[in-house]
Tab-separated table of C-alpha atoms in Angstrom:
chain	number	residue	atom	x	y	z
Z	93	UNK	CA	-11.010	-14.504	25.198
Z	94	UNK	CA	-9.185	-12.385	22.555
Z	95	UNK	CA	-5.786	-13.854	21.229
Z	96	UNK	CA	-4.535	-10.202	20.683
Z	97	UNK	CA	-4.113	-7.514	23.450
Z	98	UNK	CA	-2.787	-4.119	22.856
Z	99	UNK	CA	-0.692	-2.501	25.815
Z	100	UNK	CA	-1.637	1.158	27.107
Z	101	UNK	CA	1.888	2.063	25.509
Z	102	UNK	CA	1.191	0.426	21.867
Z	103	UNK	CA	-2.086	2.308	21.753
Z	104	UNK	CA	-0.673	5.562	22.935
Z	105	UNK	CA	1.687	5.418	19.950
Z	106	UNK	CA	-0.991	4.526	17.722
Z	107	UNK	CA	-3.076	7.422	18.892
Z	108	UNK	CA	-0.411	10.105	17.814
Z	109	UNK	CA	-1.819	13.738	18.413
Z	110	UNK	CA	-5.411	12.699	19.032
Z	111	UNK	CA	-6.504	15.662	21.201
Z	112	UNK	CA	-8.756	18.093	19.505
Z	113	UNK	CA	-11.375	20.561	20.280
Z	114	UNK	CA	-13.584	18.189	21.406
Z	115	UNK	CA	-14.291	16.763	24.795
Z	116	UNK	CA	-11.496	14.197	25.862
Z	117	UNK	CA	-13.736	11.253	25.901
Z	118	UNK	CA	-14.917	12.207	22.336
Z	119	UNK	CA	-11.641	12.750	20.920
Z	120	UNK	CA	-10.235	9.680	22.334
Z	121	UNK	CA	-13.325	7.488	21.035
Z	122	UNK	CA	-13.135	9.245	17.609
Z	123	UNK	CA	-9.235	8.292	17.293
Z	124	UNK	CA	-9.872	4.708	18.442
Z	125	UNK	CA	-12.670	4.333	16.080
Z	126	UNK	CA	-10.580	5.508	12.889
Z	127	UNK	CA	-7.690	3.134	14.076
Z	128	UNK	CA	-10.367	0.209	13.808
Z	129	UNK	CA	-11.985	1.263	10.679
Z	130	UNK	CA	-8.593	1.656	8.815
Z	131	UNK	CA	-7.260	-1.689	10.005
Z	132	UNK	CA	-4.612	-0.081	12.422
Z	133	UNK	CA	-6.262	-1.929	15.310
Z	134	UNK	CA	-7.293	-5.158	14.120
Z	135	UNK	CA	-10.757	-6.553	14.667
Z	136	UNK	CA	-10.961	-8.657	17.921
Z	137	UNK	CA	-8.068	-6.994	19.493
Z	138	UNK	CA	-8.317	-6.415	23.387
Z	139	UNK	CA	-7.888	-2.768	24.455
Z	140	UNK	CA	-5.786	-1.834	27.440
Z	141	UNK	CA	-7.711	-1.778	30.762
Z	142	UNK	CA	-9.086	1.502	31.365
Z	143	UNK	CA	-6.914	2.267	34.585
Z	144	UNK	CA	-3.914	1.488	32.293
Z	145	UNK	CA	-4.677	3.628	29.458
Z	146	UNK	CA	-5.904	6.519	31.696
Z	147	UNK	CA	-2.541	6.317	33.631
Z	148	UNK	CA	-0.425	6.330	30.267
Z	149	UNK	CA	-2.475	9.254	28.684
Z	150	UNK	CA	-2.532	11.199	31.996
Z	151	UNK	CA	-6.488	11.315	31.992
Z	152	UNK	CA	-8.981	10.467	34.428
Z	153	UNK	CA	-10.297	6.928	34.496
Z	154	UNK	CA	-13.772	8.629	33.884
Z	155	UNK	CA	-12.737	10.012	30.432
Z	156	UNK	CA	-11.377	6.863	29.357
Z	157	UNK	CA	-14.562	4.733	30.710
Z	158	UNK	CA	-16.701	7.351	28.527
Z	159	UNK	CA	-14.558	6.869	25.562
Z	160	UNK	CA	-15.082	3.031	25.849
Z	161	UNK	CA	-18.661	3.368	26.480
Z	162	UNK	CA	-19.163	5.650	23.420
Z	163	UNK	CA	-17.284	2.831	21.399
Z	164	UNK	CA	-19.791	0.282	22.827
Z	165	UNK	CA	-22.699	2.134	21.986
Z	166	UNK	CA	-21.405	2.472	18.295
Z	167	UNK	CA	-20.776	-1.079	17.833
Z	168	UNK	CA	-17.034	-0.788	17.853
Z	169	UNK	CA	-16.268	-2.582	21.143
Z	170	UNK	CA	-17.874	-5.349	22.954
Z	171	UNK	CA	-17.237	-5.921	26.654
Z	172	UNK	CA	-16.603	-9.468	27.189
Z	173	UNK	CA	-16.472	-10.867	30.968
Z	174	UNK	CA	-12.711	-12.097	31.380
Z	175	UNK	CA	-11.642	-10.297	28.266
Z	176	UNK	CA	-12.112	-6.518	28.730
Z	177	UNK	CA	-12.872	-4.441	25.832
Z	178	UNK	CA	-12.561	-6.187	22.499
Z	179	UNK	CA	-12.688	-4.309	19.102
Z	180	UNK	CA	-15.414	-4.984	16.292
Z	181	UNK	CA	-17.327	-3.665	13.444
Z	182	UNK	CA	-20.794	-2.560	13.968
Z	183	UNK	CA	-23.411	-4.958	12.610
Z	184	UNK	CA	-22.623	-7.883	10.699
Z	185	UNK	CA	-20.625	-5.557	8.212
Z	186	UNK	CA	-20.119	-1.864	7.469
Z	187	UNK	CA	-21.868	-0.772	4.589
Z	188	UNK	CA	-19.803	-1.218	1.650
Z	189	UNK	CA	-19.027	1.960	-0.390
Z	190	UNK	CA	-20.923	2.283	-3.607
Z	191	UNK	CA	-18.972	2.930	-6.941
Z	192	UNK	CA	-20.177	6.152	-8.170
Z	193	UNK	CA	-23.632	7.422	-7.858
Z	194	UNK	CA	-24.902	8.732	-4.528
Z	195	UNK	CA	-22.584	6.517	-2.522
Z	196	UNK	CA	-19.465	6.852	-0.483
Z	197	UNK	CA	-16.472	7.929	-2.649
Z	198	UNK	CA	-13.774	5.496	-1.760
Z	199	UNK	CA	-10.272	7.213	-2.139
Z	200	UNK	CA	-8.599	4.299	0.029
Z	201	UNK	CA	-8.012	2.383	-3.340
Z	202	UNK	CA	-5.329	3.968	-5.776
Z	203	UNK	CA	-6.308	1.918	-8.585
Z	204	UNK	CA	-7.096	2.632	-12.428
Z	205	UNK	CA	-10.254	1.423	-14.415
Z	206	UNK	CA	-9.640	-1.832	-16.687
Z	207	UNK	CA	-7.327	-1.268	-19.494
Z	208	UNK	CA	-9.439	-0.793	-22.813
Z	209	UNK	CA	-8.238	-3.821	-24.369
Z	210	UNK	CA	-9.135	-6.254	-21.121
Z	211	UNK	CA	-12.611	-7.006	-22.633
Z	212	UNK	CA	-11.463	-8.204	-25.884
Z	213	UNK	CA	-8.590	-10.225	-24.030
Z	214	UNK	CA	-11.220	-11.858	-21.781
Z	215	UNK	CA	-13.175	-13.095	-24.684
Z	216	UNK	CA	-10.364	-14.653	-26.302
Z	217	UNK	CA	-9.250	-16.089	-22.935
Z	218	UNK	CA	-12.664	-17.657	-22.886
Z	219	UNK	CA	-12.096	-19.407	-26.404
Z	220	UNK	CA	-8.743	-20.434	-24.909
Z	221	UNK	CA	-10.277	-22.382	-21.915
Z	222	UNK	CA	-11.710	-25.447	-23.189
Z	223	UNK	CA	-8.449	-27.008	-23.953
Z	224	UNK	CA	-7.550	-26.724	-20.364
Z	225	UNK	CA	-10.951	-28.077	-19.156
Z	226	UNK	CA	-10.053	-31.824	-19.013
Z	227	UNK	CA	-7.246	-31.217	-16.676
Z	228	UNK	CA	-8.061	-30.857	-12.895
Z	229	UNK	CA	-7.924	-26.863	-12.898
Z	230	UNK	CA	-5.576	-26.697	-9.737
Z	231	UNK	CA	-2.404	-24.977	-10.862
Z	232	UNK	CA	-0.134	-23.987	-8.077
Z	233	UNK	CA	2.738	-22.796	-10.180
Z	234	UNK	CA	1.377	-20.969	-13.190
Z	235	UNK	CA	0.330	-21.927	-16.718
Z	236	UNK	CA	3.615	-22.448	-18.539
Z	237	UNK	CA	2.945	-20.034	-21.347
Z	238	UNK	CA	2.106	-17.172	-19.019
Z	239	UNK	CA	5.300	-17.990	-17.354
Z	240	UNK	CA	7.166	-17.701	-20.526
Z	241	UNK	CA	5.556	-14.640	-21.185
Z	242	UNK	CA	6.490	-12.898	-18.026
Z	243	UNK	CA	10.088	-14.287	-18.249
Z	244	UNK	CA	10.265	-12.913	-21.806
Z	245	UNK	CA	9.393	-9.327	-20.360
Z	246	UNK	CA	12.078	-9.454	-17.841
Z	247	UNK	CA	14.446	-10.518	-20.570
Z	248	UNK	CA	13.533	-7.706	-22.782
Z	249	UNK	CA	14.057	-5.376	-19.925
Z	250	UNK	CA	17.445	-6.446	-19.596
Z	251	UNK	CA	17.280	-9.278	-16.776
Z	252	UNK	CA	17.679	-12.687	-18.562
Z	253	UNK	CA	15.051	-14.976	-16.989
Z	254	UNK	CA	13.550	-18.255	-17.980
Z	255	UNK	CA	10.109	-19.670	-16.810
Z	256	UNK	CA	11.425	-21.726	-14.075
Z	257	UNK	CA	12.407	-18.521	-12.237
Z	258	UNK	CA	8.455	-17.331	-12.243
Z	259	UNK	CA	5.956	-18.567	-9.715
Z	260	UNK	CA	2.408	-17.206	-10.621
Z	261	UNK	CA	0.294	-16.168	-7.490
Z	262	UNK	CA	-3.007	-14.845	-6.619
Z	263	UNK	CA	-2.245	-11.186	-6.772
Z	264	UNK	CA	0.784	-9.313	-5.405
Z	265	UNK	CA	-0.165	-9.664	-1.821
Z	266	UNK	CA	-0.277	-13.378	-1.703
Z	267	UNK	CA	3.274	-12.964	-3.075
Z	268	UNK	CA	4.377	-10.966	-0.295
Z	269	UNK	CA	2.767	-12.955	2.416
Z	270	UNK	CA	4.032	-16.228	0.895
Z	271	UNK	CA	7.907	-14.755	0.862
Z	272	UNK	CA	7.241	-13.472	4.390
Z	273	UNK	CA	5.981	-17.102	5.744
Z	274	UNK	CA	8.707	-18.975	3.577
Z	275	UNK	CA	11.840	-16.885	4.321
Z	276	UNK	CA	11.354	-15.478	7.935
Z	277	UNK	CA	11.336	-17.111	11.418
Z	278	UNK	CA	9.747	-15.537	14.400
Z	279	UNK	CA	12.043	-12.883	15.812
Z	280	UNK	CA	14.015	-12.036	12.362
Z	281	UNK	CA	14.475	-8.638	11.448
Z	282	UNK	CA	13.084	-7.096	8.228
Z	283	UNK	CA	14.297	-3.693	6.864
Z	284	UNK	CA	11.151	-1.858	5.656
Z	285	UNK	CA	10.675	1.685	4.239
Z	286	UNK	CA	8.515	3.989	6.245
Z	287	UNK	CA	6.135	5.069	4.943
Z	288	UNK	CA	5.263	1.889	2.796
Z	289	UNK	CA	2.273	-0.150	1.472
Z	290	UNK	CA	0.600	-1.007	4.784
Z	291	UNK	CA	-0.392	-4.659	3.943
Z	292	UNK	CA	3.467	-5.464	3.448
Z	293	UNK	CA	4.039	-4.236	7.090
Z	294	UNK	CA	0.804	-6.500	8.137
Z	295	UNK	CA	2.245	-9.515	6.131
Z	296	UNK	CA	5.881	-9.130	7.879
Z	297	UNK	CA	4.344	-9.075	11.242
Z	298	UNK	CA	2.094	-11.913	10.955
Z	299	UNK	CA	5.116	-13.964	10.081
Z	300	UNK	CA	6.662	-12.624	13.437
Z	301	UNK	CA	9.396	-10.407	11.842
Z	302	UNK	CA	10.665	-7.312	14.062
Z	303	UNK	CA	10.567	-4.395	11.626
Z	304	UNK	CA	13.518	-2.133	11.243
Z	305	UNK	CA	12.334	1.209	9.545
Z	306	UNK	CA	14.147	3.234	6.909
Z	307	UNK	CA	13.029	6.590	5.859
Z	308	UNK	CA	11.710	7.637	2.400
Z	309	UNK	CA	10.832	10.985	1.440
Z	310	UNK	CA	8.774	12.420	-1.362
Z	311	UNK	CA	10.830	13.850	-4.325
Z	312	UNK	CA	11.097	17.708	-4.809
Z	313	UNK	CA	10.477	19.342	-8.198
Z	314	UNK	CA	13.117	18.507	-10.390
Z	315	UNK	CA	14.522	16.718	-13.636
Z	316	UNK	CA	12.564	13.975	-15.184
Z	317	UNK	CA	15.362	11.722	-15.836
Z	318	UNK	CA	16.421	9.089	-13.178
Z	319	UNK	CA	19.601	9.835	-11.645
Z	320	UNK	CA	19.311	13.528	-12.268
Z	321	UNK	CA	17.775	14.282	-8.930
Z	322	UNK	CA	18.277	13.143	-5.239
Z	323	UNK	CA	16.189	10.307	-4.626
Z	324	UNK	CA	14.261	9.770	-1.361
Z	325	UNK	CA	16.558	7.273	0.338
Z	326	UNK	CA	19.443	8.035	2.618
Z	327	UNK	CA	22.204	5.512	1.317
Z	328	UNK	CA	24.305	6.060	4.227
Z	329	UNK	CA	21.499	5.588	6.826
Z	330	UNK	CA	20.750	2.244	4.759
Z	331	UNK	CA	24.157	0.864	5.154
Z	332	UNK	CA	24.050	1.654	9.071
Z	333	UNK	CA	20.837	0.288	9.429
Z	334	UNK	CA	21.884	-3.078	7.804
Z	335	UNK	CA	25.072	-2.870	9.950
Z	336	UNK	CA	23.274	-2.525	13.306
Z	337	UNK	CA	20.196	-4.695	12.780
Z	338	UNK	CA	21.840	-7.728	10.588
Z	339	UNK	CA	18.364	-8.339	8.834
Z	340	UNK	CA	17.084	-11.428	7.145
Z	341	UNK	CA	15.008	-9.643	4.818
Z	342	UNK	CA	14.587	-6.019	3.305
Z	343	UNK	CA	11.347	-5.457	1.526
Z	344	UNK	CA	11.705	-2.159	-0.803
Z	345	UNK	CA	9.571	-0.403	-3.481
Z	346	UNK	CA	12.382	1.003	-5.470
Z	347	UNK	CA	10.188	2.398	-8.503
Z	348	UNK	CA	7.492	5.024	-7.763
Z	349	UNK	CA	7.362	3.944	-4.420
Z	350	UNK	CA	3.943	3.636	-2.463
Z	351	UNK	CA	2.935	6.250	-1.261
Z	352	UNK	CA	5.604	8.764	-1.785
Z	353	UNK	CA	6.190	8.221	-5.575
Z	354	UNK	CA	9.919	8.189	-5.056
Z	355	UNK	CA	12.258	6.259	-7.494
Z	356	UNK	CA	15.599	5.092	-6.096
Z	357	UNK	CA	18.642	6.160	-8.103
Z	358	UNK	CA	20.932	3.448	-9.369
Z	359	UNK	CA	23.760	4.583	-6.970
Z	360	UNK	CA	21.313	4.204	-4.044
Z	361	UNK	CA	20.393	0.481	-5.425
Z	362	UNK	CA	24.155	-0.435	-5.344
Z	363	UNK	CA	24.486	0.591	-1.792
Z	364	UNK	CA	21.262	-1.377	-0.853
Z	365	UNK	CA	22.679	-4.249	-2.667
Z	366	UNK	CA	25.960	-4.275	-1.333
Z	367	UNK	CA	24.684	-3.674	2.398
Z	368	UNK	CA	22.362	-6.831	1.716
Z	369	UNK	CA	25.045	-9.061	0.672
Z	370	UNK	CA	27.413	-8.140	3.144
Z	371	UNK	CA	24.716	-9.210	5.757
Z	372	UNK	CA	23.170	-12.298	3.756
Z	373	UNK	CA	20.002	-10.579	3.581
Z	374	UNK	CA	17.342	-11.293	0.937
Z	375	UNK	CA	16.258	-8.196	-1.020
Z	376	UNK	CA	12.424	-8.243	-2.011
Z	377	UNK	CA	11.930	-5.858	-4.675
Z	378	UNK	CA	7.967	-4.864	-4.862
Z	379	UNK	CA	7.921	-3.800	-8.674
Z	380	UNK	CA	4.005	-3.737	-8.848
Z	381	UNK	CA	4.099	0.045	-9.940
Z	382	UNK	CA	7.316	-0.036	-11.726
Z	383	UNK	CA	5.770	0.370	-15.200
Z	384	UNK	CA	3.576	3.208	-14.226
Z	385	UNK	CA	5.921	5.899	-15.313
Z	386	UNK	CA	4.460	9.389	-16.421
Z	387	UNK	CA	7.822	11.208	-17.299
Z	388	UNK	CA	10.646	8.671	-17.258
Z	389	UNK	CA	9.637	6.650	-20.385
Z	390	UNK	CA	12.226	3.808	-20.689
Z	391	UNK	CA	14.212	4.514	-17.605
Z	392	UNK	CA	12.658	1.315	-15.647
Z	393	UNK	CA	15.622	-1.106	-15.001
Z	394	UNK	CA	15.409	-4.312	-12.748
Z	395	UNK	CA	16.952	-3.991	-9.485
Z	396	UNK	CA	19.844	-6.394	-10.213
Z	397	UNK	CA	21.124	-4.247	-13.064
Z	398	UNK	CA	23.043	-2.179	-10.684
Z	399	UNK	CA	24.673	-4.789	-8.721
Z	400	UNK	CA	28.337	-4.566	-8.527
Z	401	UNK	CA	30.046	-7.389	-10.589
Z	402	UNK	CA	32.985	-7.465	-8.154
Z	403	UNK	CA	30.827	-8.217	-5.187
Z	404	UNK	CA	28.926	-11.330	-4.252
Z	405	UNK	CA	25.457	-10.636	-5.266
Z	406	UNK	CA	22.703	-10.317	-2.985
Z	407	UNK	CA	19.706	-12.589	-3.275
Z	408	UNK	CA	16.833	-10.851	-5.095
Z	409	UNK	CA	13.268	-11.590	-5.180
Z	410	UNK	CA	10.860	-9.574	-7.253
Z	411	UNK	CA	7.279	-9.123	-7.202
Z	412	UNK	CA	5.160	-8.270	-10.119
Z	413	UNK	CA	1.250	-7.697	-10.614
Z	414	UNK	CA	-1.222	-7.282	-13.220
Z	415	UNK	CA	-3.635	-5.669	-10.977
Z	416	UNK	CA	-2.191	-2.159	-10.936
Z	417	UNK	CA	-1.159	-2.016	-14.584
Z	418	UNK	CA	-4.096	-3.995	-16.190
Z	419	UNK	CA	-7.219	-3.846	-13.573
Z	420	UNK	CA	-7.621	-4.464	-10.101
Z	421	UNK	CA	-10.221	-7.137	-10.793
Z	422	UNK	CA	-7.497	-9.365	-12.215
Z	423	UNK	CA	-5.901	-11.101	-9.105
Z	424	UNK	CA	-2.744	-12.261	-10.797
Z	425	UNK	CA	0.799	-11.644	-9.525
Z	426	UNK	CA	3.989	-13.328	-9.763
Z	427	UNK	CA	7.677	-13.672	-8.124
Z	428	UNK	CA	10.844	-13.758	-9.940
Z	429	UNK	CA	13.665	-15.143	-8.137
Z	430	UNK	CA	16.449	-18.063	-8.593
Z	431	UNK	CA	15.492	-21.525	-9.081
Z	432	UNK	CA	16.153	-22.490	-5.599
Z	433	UNK	CA	13.950	-19.845	-3.932
Z	434	UNK	CA	11.238	-20.647	-6.322
Z	435	UNK	CA	11.189	-24.250	-5.400
Z	436	UNK	CA	10.908	-23.259	-1.813
Z	437	UNK	CA	7.977	-20.895	-2.437
Z	438	UNK	CA	6.334	-23.599	-4.537
Z	439	UNK	CA	6.648	-26.094	-1.523
Z	440	UNK	CA	5.316	-23.535	0.720
Z	441	UNK	CA	2.249	-22.267	-1.244
Z	442	UNK	CA	-0.095	-25.184	-0.930
Z	443	UNK	CA	-0.465	-24.240	2.878
Z	444	UNK	CA	-2.515	-21.144	1.840
Z	445	UNK	CA	-3.555	-21.701	-1.832
Z	446	UNK	CA	-4.057	-24.810	-4.180
Z	447	UNK	CA	-4.092	-22.949	-7.366
Z	448	UNK	CA	-4.310	-19.864	-9.322
Z	449	UNK	CA	-7.497	-19.216	-11.394
Z	450	UNK	CA	-7.001	-20.612	-14.992
Z	451	UNK	CA	-9.205	-18.022	-16.609
Z	452	UNK	CA	-7.562	-15.022	-14.945
Z	453	UNK	CA	-4.165	-16.442	-16.181
Z	454	UNK	CA	-5.287	-16.748	-19.549
Z	455	UNK	CA	-6.356	-13.066	-19.657
Z	456	UNK	CA	-2.917	-11.912	-18.428
Z	457	UNK	CA	-1.248	-13.852	-20.820
Z	458	UNK	CA	-3.120	-12.397	-23.689
Z	459	UNK	CA	-2.379	-8.795	-22.360
Z	460	UNK	CA	1.209	-9.063	-21.435
Z	461	UNK	CA	2.464	-8.528	-25.020
Z	462	UNK	CA	0.259	-5.477	-25.218
Z	463	UNK	CA	1.861	-3.814	-22.238
Z	464	UNK	CA	3.625	-1.184	-24.330
Z	465	UNK	CA	0.515	-0.016	-25.672
Z	466	UNK	CA	-1.365	-0.251	-22.395
Z	467	UNK	CA	1.696	1.813	-20.721
Z	468	UNK	CA	0.696	4.486	-23.037
Z	469	UNK	CA	-2.879	4.636	-22.056
Z	470	UNK	CA	-2.236	4.614	-18.639
Z	471	UNK	CA	0.508	7.335	-18.866
Z	472	UNK	CA	-2.226	9.748	-20.086
Z	473	UNK	CA	-4.720	8.636	-17.362
Z	474	UNK	CA	-1.983	9.326	-14.806
Z	475	UNK	CA	-1.068	12.713	-16.412
Z	476	UNK	CA	-4.695	13.974	-16.414
Z	477	UNK	CA	-5.176	12.698	-12.609
Z	478	UNK	CA	-1.795	14.262	-11.149
Z	479	UNK	CA	-2.771	17.601	-13.021
Z	480	UNK	CA	-6.363	17.523	-11.643
Z	481	UNK	CA	-5.107	16.926	-8.176
Z	482	UNK	CA	-2.238	19.263	-8.252
Z	483	UNK	CA	-4.573	22.047	-9.398
Z	484	UNK	CA	-7.237	21.399	-6.606
Z	485	UNK	CA	-4.561	21.305	-3.924
Z	486	UNK	CA	-3.189	24.502	-4.873
Z	487	UNK	CA	-6.813	26.023	-5.349
Z	488	UNK	CA	-8.577	24.548	-2.151
Z	489	UNK	CA	-5.472	24.053	0.197
Z	490	UNK	CA	-2.763	26.416	-0.634
Z	491	UNK	CA	-0.946	25.558	2.588
Z	492	UNK	CA	-0.617	22.146	1.597
Z	493	UNK	CA	2.382	20.794	-0.465
Z	494	UNK	CA	1.928	18.235	-3.202
Z	495	UNK	CA	5.521	16.459	-4.268
Z	496	UNK	CA	6.256	15.857	-7.866
Z	497	UNK	CA	5.882	12.259	-8.657
Z	498	UNK	CA	7.085	11.035	-12.101
Z	499	UNK	CA	5.107	7.794	-11.758
Z	500	UNK	CA	3.013	5.611	-9.966
Z	501	UNK	CA	-0.629	6.049	-8.547
Z	502	UNK	CA	-0.421	8.383	-5.765
Z	503	UNK	CA	0.685	11.954	-4.062
Z	504	UNK	CA	2.039	11.931	-0.732
Z	505	UNK	CA	0.484	15.219	0.287
Z	506	UNK	CA	1.957	17.195	3.149
Z	507	UNK	CA	-0.860	18.937	4.845
Z	508	UNK	CA	1.133	21.128	7.214
Z	509	UNK	CA	-0.423	20.053	10.654
Z	510	UNK	CA	-0.741	16.611	12.493
Z	511	UNK	CA	-4.300	16.091	11.930
Z	512	UNK	CA	-4.150	13.536	9.186
Z	513	UNK	CA	-6.320	10.981	11.083
Z	514	UNK	CA	-8.817	13.570	12.289
Z	515	UNK	CA	-9.088	14.739	8.829
Z	516	UNK	CA	-10.037	11.169	7.480
Z	517	UNK	CA	-12.397	10.588	9.972
Z	518	UNK	CA	-14.239	13.810	9.445
Z	519	UNK	CA	-14.211	13.083	5.839
Z	520	UNK	CA	-16.292	9.931	6.343
Z	521	UNK	CA	-19.016	12.227	7.640
Z	522	UNK	CA	-18.802	14.038	4.299
Z	523	UNK	CA	-19.014	10.976	1.948
Z	524	UNK	CA	-15.396	10.460	1.571
Z	525	UNK	CA	-13.269	7.430	2.453
Z	526	UNK	CA	-9.549	8.207	2.615
Z	527	UNK	CA	-6.583	6.648	4.464
Z	528	UNK	CA	-4.765	8.652	7.015
Z	529	UNK	CA	-0.962	9.014	6.649
Z	530	UNK	CA	-0.388	6.860	9.733
Z	531	UNK	CA	-1.872	4.145	7.838
Z	532	UNK	CA	1.228	3.696	5.538
Z	533	UNK	CA	3.632	3.834	8.782
Z	534	UNK	CA	4.719	2.521	11.875
Z	535	UNK	CA	3.390	3.409	15.428
Z	536	UNK	CA	1.431	6.431	14.639
Z	537	UNK	CA	3.886	8.462	12.439
Z	538	UNK	CA	2.838	10.371	9.170
Z	539	UNK	CA	-0.030	12.604	10.667
Z	540	UNK	CA	1.125	15.411	8.762
Z	541	UNK	CA	0.537	13.410	5.288
Z	542	UNK	CA	-2.486	12.337	3.223
Z	543	UNK	CA	-2.171	9.982	0.212
Z	544	UNK	CA	-4.285	11.073	-2.446
Z	545	UNK	CA	-4.648	8.673	-5.395
Z	546	UNK	CA	-4.089	10.233	-8.818
Z	547	UNK	CA	-6.481	7.671	-10.748
Z	548	UNK	CA	-9.895	9.123	-10.622
Z	549	UNK	CA	-12.019	11.305	-12.705
Z	550	UNK	CA	-12.350	14.934	-12.516
Z	551	UNK	CA	-15.888	14.799	-11.269
Z	552	UNK	CA	-14.774	12.364	-8.561
Z	553	UNK	CA	-12.111	14.964	-7.503
Z	554	UNK	CA	-14.553	17.574	-7.505
Z	555	UNK	CA	-16.517	15.577	-4.931
Z	556	UNK	CA	-13.597	14.545	-2.997
Z	557	UNK	CA	-12.226	17.999	-2.591
Z	558	UNK	CA	-15.491	19.384	-1.577
Z	559	UNK	CA	-15.669	16.956	1.133
Z	560	UNK	CA	-11.951	17.350	2.024
Z	561	UNK	CA	-12.704	21.160	2.440
Z	562	UNK	CA	-15.616	20.663	5.114
Z	563	UNK	CA	-13.576	17.925	6.767
Z	564	UNK	CA	-10.688	20.283	7.082
Z	565	UNK	CA	-12.720	22.676	8.756
Z	566	UNK	CA	-13.604	20.183	11.404
Z	567	UNK	CA	-10.075	18.748	11.789
Z	568	UNK	CA	-8.372	22.159	11.930
Z	569	UNK	CA	-11.190	23.679	14.285
Z	570	UNK	CA	-12.292	26.112	11.365
Z	571	UNK	CA	-15.760	27.331	10.388
Z	572	UNK	CA	-17.302	25.048	7.835
Z	573	UNK	CA	-17.296	26.668	4.477
Z	574	UNK	CA	-20.514	26.366	2.385
Z	575	UNK	CA	-20.931	23.880	-0.492
Z	576	UNK	CA	-23.847	22.957	-2.804
Z	577	UNK	CA	-25.120	20.022	-1.189
Z	578	UNK	CA	-25.378	18.783	-4.847
Z	579	UNK	CA	-21.697	18.431	-5.004
Z	580	UNK	CA	-21.365	16.126	-2.201
Z	581	UNK	CA	-22.370	12.438	-1.929
Z	582	UNK	CA	-24.785	11.102	0.407
Z	583	UNK	CA	-23.427	9.154	3.321
Z	584	UNK	CA	-24.445	5.368	3.502
């Protein structure tokens, strides 16, 4: 029997505005299929009984039964005696999207190609490796010289740090999950931005947290200097949220927020830290995108820089990563916190991981001193990607709105109608994988938004926007425009 059961009410919230011009059973099956494909309904989840869902959605039971039957025929649902309808994926696995060529174009990943200096750093790291081979190779804390490099980086940025305040992890995702598992108890409240990084939502929920949302909005066109324009957070609402919810932890992305691109102002940071300190909450600042600036060169400052010296400081845990800045294939992240918190995290880490790969740590240690040079390279790549996406949005979808983003990897594009899930589903049929707006929210919100990475090549964007144009015609119930079939990747 499935351990996870989705109530009719919960599924209704996830479905959002699911009705289209298609037959009711078809539209319902399509939306549930997308929820499974993008992870909002996990594999192995028991769907609501047909009678319960029909009553909740004010449909006939025949309509719901037909939708479930179509999901079974497509391999997305198994009917298990005694367990009802349980979600699955068709076949052993879904076909993996190919990289380039004739394969599916995957825009669910907002990531850059490897930094140009990575190959040389990898060769040098291989030369460094022999001196570590006599050791067992299990490294739960991080190589001392890598921790020193990371600590020095924080110190140069204005936050004095020593290596004992650094824990190296297998990517930032492990860091988020480890923090949640270590510092949360089931039922604790966690303040979390919406929209936000979806795997952070999953990590907090797996730890048993009750999520308390605060809204972040995409920045409008404006000055390039931090503090000269309104940010996307409502400081008064944040203080009220802390006062009402009394959370144990707050997970925030203060610099070049994923997905909106917003950056928290110094004043808002003070409000957040004061509110957290007043309620004994830990602030987790995810800084994986913090150094990916496009326009605000040198504006990045660590979160504690804005703490009020006259007030007790809030406990702050920072998360960093090599994956966004250097390359996604380098699964190295880190946590910066006070020594007491680091010791608790070290004690909890072996439950899920016995060590971080040595060779990858050696590569990252070689590259951290090059970060200023790498940041310039990234700035040029992101400037070009941002300009291409802005042009294509304006030319192809003049009704869409693309806000300014001064850094980060994504554009949070307003599409003007609550059809993001339908658009993402239709795009799959035209060779494009893209995450619908609700993937970044809670309970089906953000159907009027689409996250578009600014990290791809012009040729890939041409293909993607051709696919989006055809998909938009389907999602918006418009005639399908003609495109040269050579401009579209084949579906695999």
